[in-house]
PDB file of N, CA and C in Angstrom:
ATOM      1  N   UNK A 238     -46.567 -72.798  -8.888  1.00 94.00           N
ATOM      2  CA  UNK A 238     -45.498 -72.069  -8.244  1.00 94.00           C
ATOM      3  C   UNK A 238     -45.917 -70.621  -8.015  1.00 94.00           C
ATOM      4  N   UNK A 239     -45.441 -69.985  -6.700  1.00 95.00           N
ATOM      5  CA  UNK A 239     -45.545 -68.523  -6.107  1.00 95.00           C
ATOM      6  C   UNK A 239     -44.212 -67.983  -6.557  1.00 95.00           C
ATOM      7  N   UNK A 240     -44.274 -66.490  -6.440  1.00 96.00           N
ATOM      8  CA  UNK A 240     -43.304 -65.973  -6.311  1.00 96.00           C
ATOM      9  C   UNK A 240     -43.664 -64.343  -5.754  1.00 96.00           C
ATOM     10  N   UNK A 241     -42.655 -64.602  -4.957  1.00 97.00           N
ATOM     11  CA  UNK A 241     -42.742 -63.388  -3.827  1.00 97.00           C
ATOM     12  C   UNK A 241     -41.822 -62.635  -3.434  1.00 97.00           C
ATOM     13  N   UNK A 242     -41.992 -61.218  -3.058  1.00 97.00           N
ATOM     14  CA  UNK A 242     -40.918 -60.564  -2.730  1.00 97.00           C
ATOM     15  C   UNK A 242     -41.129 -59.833  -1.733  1.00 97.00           C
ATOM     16  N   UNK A 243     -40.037 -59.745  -0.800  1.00 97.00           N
ATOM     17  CA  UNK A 243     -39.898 -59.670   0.682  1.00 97.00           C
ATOM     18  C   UNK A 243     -38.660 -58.406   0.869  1.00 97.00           C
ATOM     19  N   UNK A 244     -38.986 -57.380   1.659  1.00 97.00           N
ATOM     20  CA  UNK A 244     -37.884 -56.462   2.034  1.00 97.00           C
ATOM     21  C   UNK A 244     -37.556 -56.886   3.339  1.00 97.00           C
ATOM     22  N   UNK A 245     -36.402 -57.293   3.098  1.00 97.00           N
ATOM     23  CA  UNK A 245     -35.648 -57.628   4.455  1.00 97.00           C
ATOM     24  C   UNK A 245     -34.981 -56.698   5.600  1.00 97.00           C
ATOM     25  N   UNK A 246     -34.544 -56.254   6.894  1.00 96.00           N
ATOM     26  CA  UNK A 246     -34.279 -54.856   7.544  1.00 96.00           C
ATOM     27  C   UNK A 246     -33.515 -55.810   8.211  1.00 96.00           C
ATOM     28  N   UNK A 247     -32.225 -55.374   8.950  1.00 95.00           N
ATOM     29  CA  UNK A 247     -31.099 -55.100   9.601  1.00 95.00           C
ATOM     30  C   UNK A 247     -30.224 -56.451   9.446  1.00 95.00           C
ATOM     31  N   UNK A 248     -30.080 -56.509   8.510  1.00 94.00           N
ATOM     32  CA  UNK A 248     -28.720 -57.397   7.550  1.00 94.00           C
ATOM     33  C   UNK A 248     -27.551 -56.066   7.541  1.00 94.00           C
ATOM     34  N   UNK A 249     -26.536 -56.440   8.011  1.00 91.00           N
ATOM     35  CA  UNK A 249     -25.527 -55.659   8.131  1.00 91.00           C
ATOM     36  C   UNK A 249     -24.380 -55.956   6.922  1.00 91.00           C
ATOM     37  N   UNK A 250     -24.727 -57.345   6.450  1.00 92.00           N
ATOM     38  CA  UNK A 250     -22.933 -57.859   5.947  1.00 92.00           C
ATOM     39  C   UNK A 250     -23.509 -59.277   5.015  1.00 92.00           C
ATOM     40  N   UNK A 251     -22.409 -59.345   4.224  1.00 93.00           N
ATOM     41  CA  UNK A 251     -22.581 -60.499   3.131  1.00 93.00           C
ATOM     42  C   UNK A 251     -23.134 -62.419   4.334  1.00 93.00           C
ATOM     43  N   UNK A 252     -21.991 -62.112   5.360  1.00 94.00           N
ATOM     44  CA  UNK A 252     -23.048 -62.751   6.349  1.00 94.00           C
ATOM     45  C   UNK A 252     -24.184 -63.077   6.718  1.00 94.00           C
ATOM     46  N   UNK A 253     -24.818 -62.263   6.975  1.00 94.00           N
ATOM     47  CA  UNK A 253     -25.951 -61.929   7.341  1.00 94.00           C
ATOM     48  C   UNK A 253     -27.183 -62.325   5.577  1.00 94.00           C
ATOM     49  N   UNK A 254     -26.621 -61.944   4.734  1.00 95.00           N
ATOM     50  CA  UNK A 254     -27.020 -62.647   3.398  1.00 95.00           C
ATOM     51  C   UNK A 254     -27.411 -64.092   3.755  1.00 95.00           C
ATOM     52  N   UNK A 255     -25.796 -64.351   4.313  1.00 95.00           N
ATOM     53  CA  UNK A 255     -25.421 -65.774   3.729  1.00 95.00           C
ATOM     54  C   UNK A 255     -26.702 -66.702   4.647  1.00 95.00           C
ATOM     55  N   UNK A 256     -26.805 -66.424   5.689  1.00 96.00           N
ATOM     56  CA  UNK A 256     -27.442 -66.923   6.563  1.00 96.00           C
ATOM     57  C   UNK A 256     -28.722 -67.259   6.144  1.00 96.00           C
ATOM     58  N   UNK A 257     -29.452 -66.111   6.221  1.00 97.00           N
ATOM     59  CA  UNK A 257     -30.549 -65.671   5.351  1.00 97.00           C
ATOM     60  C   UNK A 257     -31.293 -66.506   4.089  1.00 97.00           C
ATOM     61  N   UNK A 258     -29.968 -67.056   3.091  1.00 97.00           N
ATOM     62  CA  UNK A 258     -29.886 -67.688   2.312  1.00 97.00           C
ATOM     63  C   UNK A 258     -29.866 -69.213   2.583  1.00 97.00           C
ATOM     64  N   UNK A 259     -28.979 -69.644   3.409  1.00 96.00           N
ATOM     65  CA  UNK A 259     -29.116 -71.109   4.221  1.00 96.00           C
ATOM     66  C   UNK A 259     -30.550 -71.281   4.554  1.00 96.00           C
ATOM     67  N   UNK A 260     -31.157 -70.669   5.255  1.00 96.00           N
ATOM     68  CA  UNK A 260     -32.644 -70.833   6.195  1.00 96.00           C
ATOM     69  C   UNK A 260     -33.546 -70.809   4.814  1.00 96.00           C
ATOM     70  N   UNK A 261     -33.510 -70.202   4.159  1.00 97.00           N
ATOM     71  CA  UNK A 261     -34.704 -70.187   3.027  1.00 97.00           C
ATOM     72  C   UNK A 261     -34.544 -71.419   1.886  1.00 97.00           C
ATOM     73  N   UNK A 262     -33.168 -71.846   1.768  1.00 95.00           N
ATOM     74  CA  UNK A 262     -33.023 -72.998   0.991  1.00 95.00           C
ATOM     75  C   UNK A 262     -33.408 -74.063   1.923  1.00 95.00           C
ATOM     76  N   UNK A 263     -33.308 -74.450   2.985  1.00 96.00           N
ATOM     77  CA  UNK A 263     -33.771 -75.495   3.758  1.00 96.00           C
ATOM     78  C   UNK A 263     -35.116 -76.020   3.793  1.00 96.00           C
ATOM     79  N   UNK A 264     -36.287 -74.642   3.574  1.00 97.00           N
ATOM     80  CA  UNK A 264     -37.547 -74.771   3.617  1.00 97.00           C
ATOM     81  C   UNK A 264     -38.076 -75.679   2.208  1.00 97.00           C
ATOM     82  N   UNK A 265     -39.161 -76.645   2.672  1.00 96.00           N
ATOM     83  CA  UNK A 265     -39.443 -77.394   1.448  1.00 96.00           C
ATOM     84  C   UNK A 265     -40.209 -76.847   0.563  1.00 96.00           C
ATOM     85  N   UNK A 266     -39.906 -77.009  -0.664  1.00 96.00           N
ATOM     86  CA  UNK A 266     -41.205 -76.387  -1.591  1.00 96.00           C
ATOM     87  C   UNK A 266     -40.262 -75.287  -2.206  1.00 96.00           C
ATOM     88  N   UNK A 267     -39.723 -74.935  -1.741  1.00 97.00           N
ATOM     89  CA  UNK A 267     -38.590 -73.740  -2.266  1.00 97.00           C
ATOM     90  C   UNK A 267     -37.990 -73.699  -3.739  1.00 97.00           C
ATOM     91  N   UNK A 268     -38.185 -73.373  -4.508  1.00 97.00           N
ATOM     92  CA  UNK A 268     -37.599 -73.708  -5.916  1.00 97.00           C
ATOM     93  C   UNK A 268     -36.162 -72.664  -6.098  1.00 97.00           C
ATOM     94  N   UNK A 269     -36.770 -71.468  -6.233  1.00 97.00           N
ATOM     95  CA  UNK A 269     -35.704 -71.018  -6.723  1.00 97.00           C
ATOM     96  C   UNK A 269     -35.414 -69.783  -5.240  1.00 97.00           C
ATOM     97  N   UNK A 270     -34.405 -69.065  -5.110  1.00 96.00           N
ATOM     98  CA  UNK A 270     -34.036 -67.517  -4.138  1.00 96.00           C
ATOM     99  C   UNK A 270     -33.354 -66.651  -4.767  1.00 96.00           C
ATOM    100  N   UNK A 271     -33.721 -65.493  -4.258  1.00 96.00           N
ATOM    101  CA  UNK A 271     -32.416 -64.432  -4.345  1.00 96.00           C
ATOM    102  C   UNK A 271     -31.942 -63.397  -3.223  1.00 96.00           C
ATOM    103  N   UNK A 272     -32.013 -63.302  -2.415  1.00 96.00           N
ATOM    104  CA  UNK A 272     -31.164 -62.591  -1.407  1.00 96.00           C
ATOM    105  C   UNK A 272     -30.030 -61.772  -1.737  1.00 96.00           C
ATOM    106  N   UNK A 273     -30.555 -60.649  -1.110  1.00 94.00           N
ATOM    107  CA  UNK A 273     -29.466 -59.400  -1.468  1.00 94.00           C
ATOM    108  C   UNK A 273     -29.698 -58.625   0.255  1.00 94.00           C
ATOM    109  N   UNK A 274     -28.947 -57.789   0.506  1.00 93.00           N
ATOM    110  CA  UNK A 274     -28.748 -57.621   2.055  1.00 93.00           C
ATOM    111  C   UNK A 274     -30.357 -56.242   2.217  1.00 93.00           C
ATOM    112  N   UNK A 275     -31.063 -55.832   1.066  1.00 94.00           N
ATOM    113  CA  UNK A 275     -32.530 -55.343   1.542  1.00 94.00           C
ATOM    114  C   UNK A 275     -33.485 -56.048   1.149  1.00 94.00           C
ATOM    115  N   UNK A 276     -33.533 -56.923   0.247  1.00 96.00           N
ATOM    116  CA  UNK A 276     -34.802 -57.363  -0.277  1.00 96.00           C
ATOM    117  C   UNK A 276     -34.483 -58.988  -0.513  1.00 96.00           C
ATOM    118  N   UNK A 277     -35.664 -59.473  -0.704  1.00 97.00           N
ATOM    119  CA  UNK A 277     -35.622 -61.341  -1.105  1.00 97.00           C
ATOM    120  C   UNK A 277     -36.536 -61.648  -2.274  1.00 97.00           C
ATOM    121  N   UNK A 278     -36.473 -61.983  -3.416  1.00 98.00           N
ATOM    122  CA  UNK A 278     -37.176 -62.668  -4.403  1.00 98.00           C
ATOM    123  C   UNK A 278     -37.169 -64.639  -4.152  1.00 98.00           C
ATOM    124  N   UNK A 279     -38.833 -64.881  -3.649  1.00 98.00           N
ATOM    125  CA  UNK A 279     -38.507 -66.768  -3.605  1.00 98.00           C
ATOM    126  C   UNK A 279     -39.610 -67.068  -4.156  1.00 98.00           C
ATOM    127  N   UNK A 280     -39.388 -68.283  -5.045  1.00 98.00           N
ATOM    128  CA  UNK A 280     -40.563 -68.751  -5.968  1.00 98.00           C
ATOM    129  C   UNK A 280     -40.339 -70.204  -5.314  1.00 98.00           C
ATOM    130  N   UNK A 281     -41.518 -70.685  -5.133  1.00 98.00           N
ATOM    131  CA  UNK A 281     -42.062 -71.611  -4.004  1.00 98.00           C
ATOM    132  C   UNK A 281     -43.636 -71.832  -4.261  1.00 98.00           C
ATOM    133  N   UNK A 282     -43.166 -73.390  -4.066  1.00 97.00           N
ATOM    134  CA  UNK A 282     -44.709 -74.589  -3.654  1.00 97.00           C
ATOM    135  C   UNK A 282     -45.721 -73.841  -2.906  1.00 97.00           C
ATOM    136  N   UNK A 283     -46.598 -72.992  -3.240  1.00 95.00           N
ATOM    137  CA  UNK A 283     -47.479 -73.176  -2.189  1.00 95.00           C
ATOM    138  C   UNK A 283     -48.487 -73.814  -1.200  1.00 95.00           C
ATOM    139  N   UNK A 284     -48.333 -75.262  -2.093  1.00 96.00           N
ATOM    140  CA  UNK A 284     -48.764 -76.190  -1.426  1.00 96.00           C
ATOM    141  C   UNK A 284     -47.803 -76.734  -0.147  1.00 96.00           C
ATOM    142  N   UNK A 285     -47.001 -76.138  -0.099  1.00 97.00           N
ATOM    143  CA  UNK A 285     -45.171 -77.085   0.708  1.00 97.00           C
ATOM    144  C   UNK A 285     -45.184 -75.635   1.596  1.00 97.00           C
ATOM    145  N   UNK A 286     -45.025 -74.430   1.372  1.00 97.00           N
ATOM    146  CA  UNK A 286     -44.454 -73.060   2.045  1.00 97.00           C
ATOM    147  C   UNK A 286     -45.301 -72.137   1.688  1.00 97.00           C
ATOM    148  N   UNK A 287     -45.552 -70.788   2.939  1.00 97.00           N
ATOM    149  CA  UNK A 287     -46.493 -70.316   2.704  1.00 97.00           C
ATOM    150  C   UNK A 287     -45.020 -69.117   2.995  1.00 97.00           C
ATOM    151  N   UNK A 288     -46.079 -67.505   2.459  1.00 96.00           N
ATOM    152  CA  UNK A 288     -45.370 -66.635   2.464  1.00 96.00           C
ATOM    153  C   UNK A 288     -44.570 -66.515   4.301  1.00 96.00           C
ATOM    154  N   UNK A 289     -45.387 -66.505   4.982  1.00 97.00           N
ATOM    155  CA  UNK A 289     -45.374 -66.696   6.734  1.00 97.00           C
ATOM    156  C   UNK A 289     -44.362 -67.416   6.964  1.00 97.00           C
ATOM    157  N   UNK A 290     -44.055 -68.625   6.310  1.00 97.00           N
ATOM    158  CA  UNK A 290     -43.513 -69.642   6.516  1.00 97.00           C
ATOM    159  C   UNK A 290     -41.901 -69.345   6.264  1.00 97.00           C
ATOM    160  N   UNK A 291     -41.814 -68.264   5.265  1.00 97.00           N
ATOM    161  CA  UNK A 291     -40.316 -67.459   4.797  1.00 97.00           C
ATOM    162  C   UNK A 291     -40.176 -67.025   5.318  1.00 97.00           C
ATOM    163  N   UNK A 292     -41.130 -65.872   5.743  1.00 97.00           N
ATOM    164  CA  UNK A 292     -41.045 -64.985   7.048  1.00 97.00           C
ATOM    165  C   UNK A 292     -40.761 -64.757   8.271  1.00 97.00           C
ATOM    166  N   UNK A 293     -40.700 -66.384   8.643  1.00 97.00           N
ATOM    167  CA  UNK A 293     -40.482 -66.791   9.928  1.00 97.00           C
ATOM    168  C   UNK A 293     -39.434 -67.482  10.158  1.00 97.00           C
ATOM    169  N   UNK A 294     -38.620 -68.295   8.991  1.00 97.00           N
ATOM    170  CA  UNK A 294     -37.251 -68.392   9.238  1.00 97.00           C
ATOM    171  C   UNK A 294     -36.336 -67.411   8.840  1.00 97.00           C
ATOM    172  N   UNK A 295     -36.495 -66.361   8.572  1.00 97.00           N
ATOM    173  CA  UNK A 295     -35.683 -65.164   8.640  1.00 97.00           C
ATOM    174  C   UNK A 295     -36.005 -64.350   9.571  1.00 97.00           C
ATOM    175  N   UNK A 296     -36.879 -64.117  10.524  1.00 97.00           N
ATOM    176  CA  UNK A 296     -37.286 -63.593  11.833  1.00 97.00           C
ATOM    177  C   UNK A 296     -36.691 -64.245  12.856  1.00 97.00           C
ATOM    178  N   UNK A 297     -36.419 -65.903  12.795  1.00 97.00           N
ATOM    179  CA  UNK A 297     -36.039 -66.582  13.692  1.00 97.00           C
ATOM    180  C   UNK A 297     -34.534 -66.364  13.925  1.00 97.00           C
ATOM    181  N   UNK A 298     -33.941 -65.852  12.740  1.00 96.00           N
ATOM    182  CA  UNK A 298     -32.344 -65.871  12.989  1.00 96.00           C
ATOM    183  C   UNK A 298     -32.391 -64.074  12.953  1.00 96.00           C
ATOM    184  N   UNK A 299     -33.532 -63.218  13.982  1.00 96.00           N
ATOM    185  CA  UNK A 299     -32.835 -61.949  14.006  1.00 96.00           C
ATOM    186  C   UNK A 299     -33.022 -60.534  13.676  1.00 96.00           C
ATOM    187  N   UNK A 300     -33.636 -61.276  11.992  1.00 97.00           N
ATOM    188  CA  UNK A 300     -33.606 -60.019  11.528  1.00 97.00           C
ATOM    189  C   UNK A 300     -35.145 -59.943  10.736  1.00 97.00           C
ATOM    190  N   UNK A 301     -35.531 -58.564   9.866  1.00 97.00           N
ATOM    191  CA  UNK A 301     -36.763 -58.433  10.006  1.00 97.00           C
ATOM    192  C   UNK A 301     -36.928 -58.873   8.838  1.00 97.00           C
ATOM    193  N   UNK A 302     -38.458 -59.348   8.094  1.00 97.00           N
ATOM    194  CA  UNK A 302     -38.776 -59.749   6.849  1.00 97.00           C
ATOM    195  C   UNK A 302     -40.074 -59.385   6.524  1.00 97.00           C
ATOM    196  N   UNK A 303     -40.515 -59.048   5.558  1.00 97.00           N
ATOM    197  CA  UNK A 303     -42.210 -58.700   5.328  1.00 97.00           C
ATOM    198  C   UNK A 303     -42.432 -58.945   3.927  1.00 97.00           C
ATOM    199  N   UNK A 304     -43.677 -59.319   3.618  1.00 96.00           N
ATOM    200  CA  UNK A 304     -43.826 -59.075   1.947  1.00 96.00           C
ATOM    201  C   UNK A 304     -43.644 -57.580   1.723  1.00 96.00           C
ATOM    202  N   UNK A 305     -42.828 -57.279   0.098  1.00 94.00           N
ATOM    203  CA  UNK A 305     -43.026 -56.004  -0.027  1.00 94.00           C
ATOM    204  C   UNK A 305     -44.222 -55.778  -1.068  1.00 94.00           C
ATOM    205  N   UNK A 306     -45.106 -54.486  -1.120  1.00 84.00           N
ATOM    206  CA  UNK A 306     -46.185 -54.169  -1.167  1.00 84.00           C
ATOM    207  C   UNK A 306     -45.908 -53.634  -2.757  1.00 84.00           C
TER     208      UNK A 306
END
């Protein structure tokens, strides 16, 4: 298991969480999340999900995502 953390940019609202939160539980390999409206903690298969792979269903609905450094 990975675990990674991601600063998330222009989440406005517990919405925008929620969403956020849907798309990253869907991905396989996903064990555990945490989502808060700046940042993301996800511990995940890296054999199943790659960091990119988080990255890109939270890009797809909008808003921005990156590993944080």
């Amino acid at each position: 298991m990975k675990k990674s953390e991601f600063v998330l940019t222009n989440l406005a609202c517990e919405n925008c969480v929620s969403r956020v939160t849907k798309a990253v539980k869907k991905l396989k390999g996903v064990k555990s999340y945490n989502v808060d409206i700046n940042s993301m903690t996800v511990e995940y298969d890296e054999n199943k999900v790659s960091d990119q792979d988080i990255i890109d269903a939270v890009q797809s609905l909008g808003y921005g995502a990156q590993l944080k450094e």
